[in-house]
mmCIF file of C-alpha atoms in Angstrom:
data_model
loop_
_atom_site.group_PDB
_atom_site.id
_atom_site.type_symbol
_atom_site.label_atom_id
_atom_site.label_comp_id
_atom_site.label_asym_id
_atom_site.label_seq_id
_atom_site.Cartn_x
_atom_site.Cartn_y
_atom_site.Cartn_z
ATOM 1 C CA UNK P 17 123.906 44.796 140.615
ATOM 2 C CA UNK P 18 121.870 41.904 142.022
ATOM 3 C CA UNK P 19 121.857 40.117 138.642
ATOM 4 C CA UNK P 20 125.610 40.626 138.262
ATOM 5 C CA UNK P 21 126.263 39.125 141.683
ATOM 6 C CA UNK P 22 123.981 36.146 141.069
ATOM 7 C CA UNK P 23 125.704 35.441 137.730
ATOM 8 C CA UNK P 24 129.215 35.859 139.152
ATOM 9 C CA UNK P 25 131.619 33.150 140.253
ATOM 10 C CA UNK P 26 130.154 33.364 143.758
ATOM 11 C CA UNK P 27 126.588 32.765 142.565
ATOM 12 C CA UNK P 28 125.933 29.920 145.032
ATOM 13 C CA UNK P 29 127.080 31.988 148.001
ATOM 14 C CA UNK P 30 125.248 35.119 146.836
ATOM 15 C CA UNK P 31 122.021 33.166 146.269
ATOM 16 C CA UNK P 32 122.331 31.642 149.737
ATOM 17 C CA UNK P 33 122.911 34.943 151.567
ATOM 18 C CA UNK P 34 121.027 37.636 149.669
ATOM 19 C CA UNK P 35 117.209 37.757 149.635
ATOM 20 C CA UNK P 36 115.441 37.297 146.313
ATOM 21 C CA UNK P 37 114.125 40.302 144.416
ATOM 22 C CA UNK P 38 110.562 39.147 145.201
ATOM 23 C CA UNK P 39 111.424 39.309 148.888
ATOM 24 C CA UNK P 40 112.919 42.789 148.521
ATOM 25 C CA UNK P 41 109.674 44.087 146.995
ATOM 26 C CA UNK P 42 107.816 42.767 150.041
ATOM 27 C CA UNK P 43 110.441 44.415 152.263
ATOM 28 C CA UNK P 44 109.665 47.776 150.655
ATOM 29 C CA UNK P 45 105.908 47.921 151.083
ATOM 30 C CA UNK P 46 105.912 46.268 154.498
ATOM 31 C CA UNK P 47 108.665 48.643 155.608
ATOM 32 C CA UNK P 48 106.368 51.529 154.654
ATOM 33 C CA UNK P 49 103.685 50.026 156.884
ATOM 34 C CA UNK P 50 106.216 49.623 159.699
ATOM 35 C CA UNK P 51 107.339 53.247 159.216
ATOM 36 C CA UNK P 52 103.746 54.400 159.592
ATOM 37 C CA UNK P 53 103.522 52.318 162.767
ATOM 38 C CA UNK P 54 106.768 53.868 164.029
ATOM 39 C CA UNK P 55 105.489 57.353 163.238
ATOM 40 C CA UNK P 56 102.643 57.066 165.739
ATOM 41 C CA UNK P 57 104.165 54.617 168.232
ATOM 42 C CA UNK P 58 107.786 55.738 168.152
ATOM 43 C CA UNK P 59 107.171 59.492 168.092
ATOM 44 C CA UNK P 60 104.218 59.777 170.481
ATOM 45 C CA UNK P 61 104.817 56.735 172.682
ATOM 46 C CA UNK P 62 101.313 55.354 171.998
ATOM 47 C CA UNK P 63 101.565 51.741 170.807
ATOM 48 C CA UNK P 64 98.981 51.090 168.098
ATOM 49 C CA UNK P 65 98.489 47.338 168.276
ATOM 50 C CA UNK P 66 95.524 47.678 165.911
ATOM 51 C CA UNK P 67 97.502 49.297 163.107
ATOM 52 C CA UNK P 68 96.736 46.367 160.802
ATOM 53 C CA UNK P 69 93.221 47.806 160.423
ATOM 54 C CA UNK P 70 94.598 50.572 158.197
ATOM 55 C CA UNK P 71 96.876 48.254 156.229
ATOM 56 C CA UNK P 72 93.976 45.884 155.550
ATOM 57 C CA UNK P 73 91.642 48.755 154.635
ATOM 58 C CA UNK P 74 94.004 49.964 151.923
ATOM 59 C CA UNK P 75 94.552 46.449 150.630
ATOM 60 C CA UNK P 76 90.873 45.536 150.470
ATOM 61 C CA UNK P 77 89.899 48.846 148.872
ATOM 62 C CA UNK P 78 92.242 48.218 145.919
ATOM 63 C CA UNK P 79 91.149 44.602 145.523
ATOM 64 C CA UNK P 80 87.435 45.431 145.660
ATOM 65 C CA UNK P 81 87.812 48.446 143.356
ATOM 66 C CA UNK P 82 89.687 46.360 140.793
ATOM 67 C CA UNK P 83 86.854 43.795 140.912
ATOM 68 C CA UNK P 84 84.249 46.505 140.318
ATOM 69 C CA UNK P 85 82.600 46.185 143.725
ATOM 70 C CA UNK P 86 82.974 49.828 144.795
ATOM 71 C CA UNK P 87 80.681 52.439 143.203
ATOM 72 C CA UNK P 88 82.398 54.896 140.829
ATOM 73 C CA UNK P 89 85.553 52.771 140.863
ATOM 74 C CA UNK P 90 86.456 49.863 138.647
ATOM 75 C CA UNK P 91 89.251 47.955 136.867
ATOM 76 C CA UNK P 92 89.934 51.014 134.707
ATOM 77 C CA UNK P 93 90.603 53.287 137.713
ATOM 78 C CA UNK P 94 94.281 54.331 137.710
ATOM 79 C CA UNK P 95 96.291 52.613 140.405
ATOM 80 C CA UNK P 96 97.865 55.920 141.441
ATOM 81 C CA UNK P 97 94.380 57.212 142.247
ATOM 82 C CA UNK P 98 93.616 54.004 144.141
ATOM 83 C CA UNK P 99 96.767 54.527 146.217
ATOM 84 C CA UNK P 100 95.523 57.931 147.321
ATOM 85 C CA UNK P 101 91.981 56.675 147.935
ATOM 86 C CA UNK P 102 93.344 53.752 149.969
ATOM 87 C CA UNK P 103 95.251 56.218 152.126
ATOM 88 C CA UNK P 104 92.206 58.474 152.500
ATOM 89 C CA UNK P 105 89.963 55.537 153.472
ATOM 90 C CA UNK P 106 92.487 54.366 156.057
ATOM 91 C CA UNK P 107 92.855 57.932 157.365
ATOM 92 C CA UNK P 108 89.073 58.235 157.747
ATOM 93 C CA UNK P 109 89.062 54.986 159.698
ATOM 94 C CA UNK P 110 91.910 56.358 161.828
ATOM 95 C CA UNK P 111 89.788 59.408 162.682
ATOM 96 C CA UNK P 112 86.986 57.153 163.890
ATOM 97 C CA UNK P 113 89.245 54.834 165.896
ATOM 98 C CA UNK P 114 91.559 57.532 167.201
ATOM 99 C CA UNK P 115 88.799 59.859 168.394
ATOM 100 C CA UNK P 116 87.747 57.131 170.830
ATOM 101 C CA UNK P 117 91.102 55.496 171.581
ATOM 102 C CA UNK P 118 92.990 58.662 172.522
ATOM 103 C CA UNK P 119 90.691 59.157 175.460
ATOM 104 C CA UNK P 120 92.852 56.410 176.974
ATOM 105 C CA UNK P 121 96.609 56.017 177.354
ATOM 106 C CA UNK P 122 99.264 53.408 177.986
ATOM 107 C CA UNK P 123 98.281 49.775 177.790
ATOM 108 C CA UNK P 124 94.592 50.708 177.597
ATOM 109 C CA UNK P 125 95.193 52.593 174.340
ATOM 110 C CA UNK P 126 97.115 49.621 172.926
ATOM 111 C CA UNK P 127 94.344 47.199 173.845
ATOM 112 C CA UNK P 128 91.451 49.287 172.505
ATOM 113 C CA UNK P 129 93.182 49.713 169.130
ATOM 114 C CA UNK P 130 93.812 45.974 169.116
ATOM 115 C CA UNK P 131 90.127 45.430 169.829
ATOM 116 C CA UNK P 132 89.047 47.630 166.910
ATOM 117 C CA UNK P 133 91.401 45.756 164.585
ATOM 118 C CA UNK P 134 90.081 42.368 165.667
ATOM 119 C CA UNK P 135 86.474 43.506 165.207
ATOM 120 C CA UNK P 136 87.288 44.487 161.623
ATOM 121 C CA UNK P 137 89.171 41.227 161.110
ATOM 122 C CA UNK P 138 86.176 39.130 162.147
ATOM 123 C CA UNK P 139 83.795 41.340 160.160
ATOM 124 C CA UNK P 140 85.792 41.085 156.915
ATOM 125 C CA UNK P 141 86.413 37.372 157.399
ATOM 126 C CA UNK P 142 82.647 36.713 157.392
ATOM 127 C CA UNK P 143 81.566 39.413 154.902
ATOM 128 C CA UNK P 144 80.192 37.692 151.804
ATOM 129 C CA UNK P 145 80.335 40.939 149.838
ATOM 130 C CA UNK P 146 84.125 40.767 149.388
ATOM 131 C CA UNK P 147 84.085 37.307 147.789
ATOM 132 C CA UNK P 148 82.225 34.004 147.721
ATOM 133 C CA UNK P 149 84.733 32.657 150.279
ATOM 134 C CA UNK P 150 85.617 35.653 152.471
ATOM 135 C CA UNK P 151 87.721 33.572 154.869
ATOM 136 C CA UNK P 152 90.047 32.825 151.949
ATOM 137 C CA UNK P 153 90.299 36.506 151.093
ATOM 138 C CA UNK P 154 89.818 38.194 147.740
ATOM 139 C CA UNK P 155 91.863 37.975 144.559
ATOM 140 C CA UNK P 156 91.963 40.548 141.771
ATOM 141 C CA UNK P 157 89.896 39.022 138.976
ATOM 142 C CA UNK P 158 88.375 42.123 137.415
ATOM 143 C CA UNK P 159 91.419 42.748 135.228
ATOM 144 C CA UNK P 160 94.338 40.711 133.933
ATOM 145 C CA UNK P 161 96.526 43.771 133.488
ATOM 146 C CA UNK P 162 99.055 44.795 136.093
ATOM 147 C CA UNK P 163 98.515 47.825 138.296
ATOM 148 C CA UNK P 164 100.497 50.741 136.871
ATOM 149 C CA UNK P 165 102.723 53.116 138.839
ATOM 150 C CA UNK P 166 103.546 56.412 137.195
ATOM 151 C CA UNK P 167 101.590 59.057 135.313
ATOM 152 C CA UNK P 168 97.992 57.831 134.849
ATOM 153 C CA UNK P 169 96.797 57.137 131.283
ATOM 154 C CA UNK P 170 100.309 57.624 129.869
ATOM 155 C CA UNK P 171 101.825 54.190 129.203
ATOM 156 C CA UNK P 172 105.220 55.658 128.360
ATOM 157 C CA UNK P 173 105.459 57.255 131.805
ATOM 158 C CA UNK P 174 104.179 54.354 133.882
ATOM 159 C CA UNK P 175 105.019 50.710 134.457
ATOM 160 C CA UNK P 176 102.917 47.740 135.497
ATOM 161 C CA UNK P 177 103.934 45.890 138.659
ATOM 162 C CA UNK P 178 103.558 42.232 139.621
ATOM 163 C CA UNK P 179 105.497 39.020 139.139
ATOM 164 C CA UNK P 180 103.233 37.762 136.336
ATOM 165 C CA UNK P 181 101.473 40.928 135.187
ATOM 166 C CA UNK P 182 104.336 43.411 135.463
ATOM 167 C CA UNK P 183 106.264 45.068 132.664
ATOM 168 C CA UNK P 184 109.797 44.085 131.744
ATOM 169 C CA UNK P 185 112.424 46.441 130.363
ATOM 170 C CA UNK P 186 114.923 45.478 127.679
ATOM 171 C CA UNK P 187 117.758 47.565 126.312
ATOM 172 C CA UNK P 188 117.469 50.438 128.780
ATOM 173 C CA UNK P 189 120.440 52.722 128.027
ATOM 174 C CA UNK P 190 121.436 50.067 125.537
ATOM 175 C CA UNK P 191 122.506 47.381 127.999
ATOM 176 C CA UNK P 192 120.156 47.196 131.023
ATOM 177 C CA UNK P 193 117.474 44.515 131.098
ATOM 178 C CA UNK P 194 114.984 44.314 133.951
ATOM 179 C CA UNK P 195 112.564 41.492 134.712
ATOM 180 C CA UNK P 196 108.964 42.232 135.791
ATOM 181 C CA UNK P 197 109.948 41.689 139.421
ATOM 182 C CA UNK P 198 112.902 44.060 139.130
ATOM 183 C CA UNK P 199 110.678 46.693 137.511
ATOM 184 C CA UNK P 200 108.240 46.223 140.392
ATOM 185 C CA UNK P 201 111.086 46.721 142.874
ATOM 186 C CA UNK P 202 112.044 50.094 141.455
ATOM 187 C CA UNK P 203 108.434 51.256 140.947
ATOM 188 C CA UNK P 204 107.310 50.288 144.447
ATOM 189 C CA UNK P 205 110.552 51.696 145.817
ATOM 190 C CA UNK P 206 109.796 55.071 144.209
ATOM 191 C CA UNK P 207 106.394 55.237 145.936
ATOM 192 C CA UNK P 208 107.886 54.165 149.265
ATOM 193 C CA UNK P 209 110.628 56.794 148.924
ATOM 194 C CA UNK P 210 108.099 59.582 148.332
ATOM 195 C CA UNK P 211 106.068 58.439 151.350
ATOM 196 C CA UNK P 212 109.201 58.228 153.498
ATOM 197 C CA UNK P 213 110.237 61.765 152.533
ATOM 198 C CA UNK P 214 106.735 63.009 153.404
ATOM 199 C CA UNK P 215 106.905 61.313 156.807
ATOM 200 C CA UNK P 216 110.410 62.655 157.324
ATOM 201 C CA UNK P 217 109.159 66.158 156.591
ATOM 202 C CA UNK P 218 106.407 65.724 159.169
ATOM 203 C CA UNK P 219 108.896 64.501 161.765
ATOM 204 C CA UNK P 220 111.153 67.525 161.305
ATOM 205 C CA UNK P 221 108.297 70.055 161.218
ATOM 206 C CA UNK P 222 106.965 71.892 164.279
ATOM 207 C CA UNK P 223 104.191 69.283 164.286
ATOM 208 C CA UNK P 224 106.742 66.492 164.638
ATOM 209 C CA UNK P 225 108.645 68.341 167.355
ATOM 210 C CA UNK P 226 105.421 68.621 169.307
ATOM 211 C CA UNK P 227 104.859 64.886 168.990
ATOM 212 C CA UNK P 228 108.303 64.267 170.475
ATOM 213 C CA UNK P 229 107.464 66.652 173.318
ATOM 214 C CA UNK P 230 104.293 64.653 173.956
ATOM 215 C CA UNK P 231 106.299 61.431 174.001
ATOM 216 C CA UNK P 232 108.822 62.829 176.471
ATOM 217 C CA UNK P 233 106.334 64.514 178.816
ATOM 218 C CA UNK P 234 102.716 64.839 177.783
ATOM 219 C CA UNK P 235 101.676 66.631 180.952
ATOM 220 C CA UNK P 236 104.271 69.346 180.384
ATOM 221 C CA UNK P 237 103.273 69.725 176.728
ATOM 222 C CA UNK P 238 99.662 70.154 177.801
ATOM 223 C CA UNK P 239 100.642 72.603 180.522
ATOM 224 C CA UNK P 240 102.372 74.972 178.092
ATOM 225 C CA UNK P 241 99.269 75.150 175.924
ATOM 226 C CA UNK P 242 99.430 72.375 173.330
ATOM 227 C CA UNK P 243 96.216 70.507 172.524
ATOM 228 C CA UNK P 244 97.839 67.099 172.885
ATOM 229 C CA UNK P 245 94.652 65.246 171.940
ATOM 230 C CA UNK P 246 94.526 67.011 168.555
ATOM 231 C CA UNK P 247 98.222 66.430 167.878
ATOM 232 C CA UNK P 248 97.995 62.736 168.744
ATOM 233 C CA UNK P 249 94.903 62.305 166.591
ATOM 234 C CA UNK P 250 96.609 64.129 163.706
ATOM 235 C CA UNK P 251 99.625 61.827 163.946
ATOM 236 C CA UNK P 252 97.335 58.798 164.099
ATOM 237 C CA UNK P 253 95.496 59.906 160.957
ATOM 238 C CA UNK P 254 98.757 60.561 159.093
ATOM 239 C CA UNK P 255 100.123 57.153 160.069
ATOM 240 C CA UNK P 256 96.858 55.519 158.990
ATOM 241 C CA UNK P 257 97.094 57.251 155.606
ATOM 242 C CA UNK P 258 100.533 55.822 154.852
ATOM 243 C CA UNK P 259 99.581 52.404 156.248
ATOM 244 C CA UNK P 260 96.691 52.376 153.755
ATOM 245 C CA UNK P 261 99.092 53.140 150.906
ATOM 246 C CA UNK P 262 101.320 50.267 152.054
ATOM 247 C CA UNK P 263 98.331 47.911 151.961
ATOM 248 C CA UNK P 264 97.445 49.132 148.467
ATOM 249 C CA UNK P 265 100.995 48.409 147.274
ATOM 250 C CA UNK P 266 100.709 44.947 148.808
ATOM 251 C CA UNK P 267 97.677 44.105 146.674
ATOM 252 C CA UNK P 268 99.136 45.870 143.664
ATOM 253 C CA UNK P 269 102.073 43.474 143.698
ATOM 254 C CA UNK P 270 100.482 40.299 145.120
ATOM 255 C CA UNK P 271 97.019 40.760 143.523
ATOM 256 C CA UNK P 272 95.265 39.134 146.471
ATOM 257 C CA UNK P 273 94.687 39.677 150.174
ATOM 258 C CA UNK P 274 93.240 37.622 153.028
ATOM 259 C CA UNK P 275 91.967 38.636 156.464
ATOM 260 C CA UNK P 276 95.090 37.019 157.977
ATOM 261 C CA UNK P 277 97.637 39.063 156.042
ATOM 262 C CA UNK P 278 95.510 42.213 156.022
ATOM 263 C CA UNK P 279 93.618 42.788 159.275
ATOM 264 C CA UNK P 280 95.029 40.236 161.723
ATOM 265 C CA UNK P 281 96.732 41.729 164.789
ATOM 266 C CA UNK P 282 99.969 39.802 164.155
ATOM 267 C CA UNK P 283 100.545 42.018 161.099
ATOM 268 C CA UNK P 284 100.964 44.920 163.514
ATOM 269 C CA UNK P 285 103.051 42.607 165.698
ATOM 270 C CA UNK P 286 105.468 42.099 162.814
ATOM 271 C CA UNK P 287 105.664 45.879 162.372
ATOM 272 C CA UNK P 288 106.511 46.225 166.076
ATOM 273 C CA UNK P 289 109.199 43.543 165.771
ATOM 274 C CA UNK P 290 110.992 45.147 162.801
ATOM 275 C CA UNK P 291 110.652 48.606 164.376
ATOM 276 C CA UNK P 292 112.445 47.408 167.499
ATOM 277 C CA UNK P 293 115.123 45.618 165.465
ATOM 278 C CA UNK P 294 115.670 48.632 163.206
ATOM 279 C CA UNK P 295 115.304 51.298 165.866
ATOM 280 C CA UNK P 296 112.160 52.593 167.521
ATOM 281 C CA UNK P 297 111.485 56.271 166.885
ATOM 282 C CA UNK P 298 113.947 56.543 163.969
ATOM 283 C CA UNK P 299 111.440 56.330 161.064
ATOM 284 C CA UNK P 300 113.978 54.747 158.675
ATOM 285 C CA UNK P 301 114.850 52.056 161.215
ATOM 286 C CA UNK P 302 111.879 49.804 160.354
ATOM 287 C CA UNK P 303 113.211 49.506 156.789
ATOM 288 C CA UNK P 304 116.513 48.134 158.086
ATOM 289 C CA UNK P 305 114.664 45.969 160.588
ATOM 290 C CA UNK P 306 112.417 44.486 157.906
ATOM 291 C CA UNK P 307 115.394 43.881 155.608
ATOM 292 C CA UNK P 308 117.262 42.169 158.444
ATOM 293 C CA UNK P 309 114.241 40.072 159.385
ATOM 294 C CA UNK P 310 113.523 39.022 155.778
ATOM 295 C CA UNK P 311 117.181 38.204 155.137
ATOM 296 C CA UNK P 312 117.457 35.995 158.214
ATOM 297 C CA UNK P 313 114.167 34.226 157.474
ATOM 298 C CA UNK P 314 115.164 33.504 153.876
ATOM 299 C CA UNK P 315 118.703 32.503 154.841
ATOM 300 C CA UNK P 316 117.235 29.900 157.213
ATOM 301 C CA UNK P 317 114.397 28.944 154.876
ATOM 302 C CA UNK P 318 113.459 25.469 153.735
ATOM 303 C CA UNK P 319 114.643 24.079 150.437
ATOM 304 C CA UNK P 320 112.349 25.263 147.660
ATOM 305 C CA UNK P 321 111.964 28.696 149.212
ATOM 306 C CA UNK P 322 114.723 30.267 147.110
ATOM 307 C CA UNK P 323 118.232 30.645 148.455
ATOM 308 C CA UNK P 324 119.278 30.043 152.008
ATOM 309 C CA UNK P 325 121.680 28.097 154.163
ATOM 310 C CA UNK P 326 119.898 24.725 154.056
ATOM 311 C CA UNK P 327 119.790 24.359 150.227
ATOM 312 C CA UNK P 328 123.377 25.654 150.034
ATOM 313 C CA UNK P 329 124.665 23.044 152.477
ATOM 314 C CA UNK P 330 122.808 20.233 150.757
ATOM 315 C CA UNK P 331 124.152 21.266 147.359
ATOM 316 C CA UNK P 332 127.757 22.009 148.315
ATOM 317 C CA UNK P 333 128.641 19.723 151.212
ATOM 318 C CA UNK P 334 129.907 16.325 150.097
ATOM 319 C CA UNK P 335 128.030 13.095 150.790
ATOM 320 C CA UNK P 336 130.837 11.832 152.985
ATOM 321 C CA UNK P 337 130.637 14.924 155.162
ATOM 322 C CA UNK P 338 126.847 14.713 155.389
ATOM 323 C CA UNK P 339 127.111 11.092 156.503
ATOM 324 C CA UNK P 340 129.668 11.884 159.202
ATOM 325 C CA UNK P 341 128.463 11.005 162.688
ATOM 326 C CA UNK P 342 128.529 13.903 165.143
ATOM 327 C CA UNK P 343 127.215 12.406 168.346
ATOM 328 C CA UNK P 344 125.412 9.233 169.341
ATOM 329 C CA UNK P 345 124.406 8.278 165.784
ATOM 330 C CA UNK P 346 123.406 11.818 164.753
ATOM 331 C CA UNK P 347 124.874 12.578 161.326
ATOM 332 C CA UNK P 348 125.623 15.980 159.826
ATOM 333 C CA UNK P 349 122.688 15.619 157.420
ATOM 334 C CA UNK P 350 120.302 14.746 160.252
ATOM 335 C CA UNK P 351 121.596 17.666 162.329
ATOM 336 C CA UNK P 352 120.965 20.054 159.435
ATOM 337 C CA UNK P 353 117.394 18.803 159.055
ATOM 338 C CA UNK P 354 116.776 18.814 162.810
ATOM 339 C CA UNK P 355 118.204 22.200 163.728
ATOM 340 C CA UNK P 356 117.727 24.221 160.519
ATOM 341 C CA UNK P 357 114.849 22.879 158.459
ATOM 342 C CA UNK P 358 111.723 24.934 159.136
ATOM 343 C CA UNK P 359 113.067 26.697 162.229
ATOM 344 C CA UNK P 360 113.609 30.183 160.802
ATOM 345 C CA UNK P 361 110.963 31.687 163.120
ATOM 346 C CA UNK P 362 112.733 30.175 166.148
ATOM 347 C CA UNK P 363 116.044 31.813 165.324
ATOM 348 C CA UNK P 364 114.388 35.115 164.449
ATOM 349 C CA UNK P 365 112.721 35.017 167.863
ATOM 350 C CA UNK P 366 116.054 34.378 169.575
ATOM 351 C CA UNK P 367 117.637 37.244 167.644
ATOM 352 C CA UNK P 368 114.753 39.492 168.686
ATOM 353 C CA UNK P 369 115.370 38.676 172.348
ATOM 354 C CA UNK P 370 119.078 39.441 171.912
ATOM 355 C CA UNK P 371 118.255 42.759 170.259
ATOM 356 C CA UNK P 372 115.968 43.769 173.119
ATOM 357 C CA UNK P 373 118.634 42.843 175.683
ATOM 358 C CA UNK P 374 121.820 44.052 174.036
ATOM 359 C CA UNK P 375 120.822 46.441 171.213
ATOM 360 C CA UNK P 376 117.793 48.217 172.719
ATOM 361 C CA UNK P 377 118.093 51.160 170.330
ATOM 362 C CA UNK P 378 118.008 48.911 167.259
ATOM 363 C CA UNK P 379 120.311 48.863 164.256
ATOM 364 C CA UNK P 380 119.839 52.454 163.139
ATOM 365 C CA UNK P 381 119.478 53.854 166.650
ATOM 366 C CA UNK P 382 122.739 52.235 167.741
ATOM 367 C CA UNK P 383 124.515 53.457 164.586
ATOM 368 C CA UNK P 384 123.312 56.995 165.322
ATOM 369 C CA UNK P 385 124.531 56.753 168.915
ATOM 370 C CA UNK P 386 127.955 55.587 167.759
ATOM 371 C CA UNK P 387 128.201 58.259 165.066
ATOM 372 C CA UNK P 388 126.956 61.058 167.297
ATOM 373 C CA UNK P 389 123.858 61.983 165.273
ATOM 374 C CA UNK P 390 121.879 61.034 162.192
ATOM 375 C CA UNK P 391 123.927 59.207 159.563
ATOM 376 C CA UNK P 392 123.116 61.826 156.903
ATOM 377 C CA UNK P 393 124.952 64.416 159.003
ATOM 378 C CA UNK P 394 127.473 62.274 160.865
ATOM 379 C CA UNK P 395 128.949 60.357 157.913
ATOM 380 C CA UNK P 396 129.922 63.466 155.852
ATOM 381 C CA UNK P 397 131.345 65.032 159.015
ATOM 382 C CA UNK P 398 133.467 61.946 159.704
ATOM 383 C CA UNK P 399 134.630 61.794 156.082
ATOM 384 C CA UNK P 400 135.666 65.448 156.094
ATOM 385 C CA UNK P 401 137.567 64.909 159.320
ATOM 386 C CA UNK P 402 139.252 61.838 157.857
ATOM 387 C CA UNK P 403 140.282 63.585 154.610
ATOM 388 C CA UNK P 404 141.494 66.677 156.466
ATOM 389 C CA UNK P 405 143.768 64.430 158.460
#
């Protein structure tokens, strides 16, 4: 569908508005990380500002394993196994951090998790074991083959991901051709979907209902006999597990990781931002929030960053229009450069403020409020009512 739209008569407009496939792959694995953040923060009310620790742990485990720096693991280790091990390593770290952090609550919990994350960030940034230049991160150099998603050791039932190392598909069903990036999109999307369904199952289980009770009134939940400490720690460990898988997918596609995009606290800040935009405590909301955020950033991106408004205006607005004076010698071209070029983060910040003020429940939360329930239940109900007249 994306290829058809890009090659249609509206290719310039589609390229300007829609994010690139590479961006959509990033949306998928970062949305999984944001969902894991929402699972603990949105369903228990405990903000985990140090959640990047689990994302970075999963990412670094895959990179180091692929470079042969972890005993018993190496470049030949199936990526599907590394995904699980990344989640387990992050979950183990969550046990250690959570067992201490959940002795506190409120802002103190948020700050102690942030402190743990920053300690790990500084440690990894100066740890010579990961690479000769740890501040620059670590790249996958142990193998030139792409990480494969699917059934391990069966090439016909797995595909390699990555922009340069991924598999391409030609002649699927006789007419479908997929580039390596498109193959990566569907493969990563399959993993994210499985993880989302697992998280969704947890949310709708008695365990998840207890977490919501803790969020609404922890004292009452404790009074009726629930061990709230154990439930909160269990949720923290589960969220760490899926955050580790998200980090592993990040390295699987990008083939490199740095302390800044792995362990730095602003990674968790981005997860908080997209969770609020998409809908806090909705689980699927962070996916919509990340898609919205990525679309706006790319739409307002600089020329050379793919599509976007700025390249579209420069390519399609006539020279006479660009040279038109708007005010006091300021031309249209100068206004475009002054107010658009490189200011995507500014406009995203303004949109975030507007969301907090006027759409406090986020995109998905507001849609659920308007529809009177979850979309999966409300939409069929509305359609039946509409067809029945």
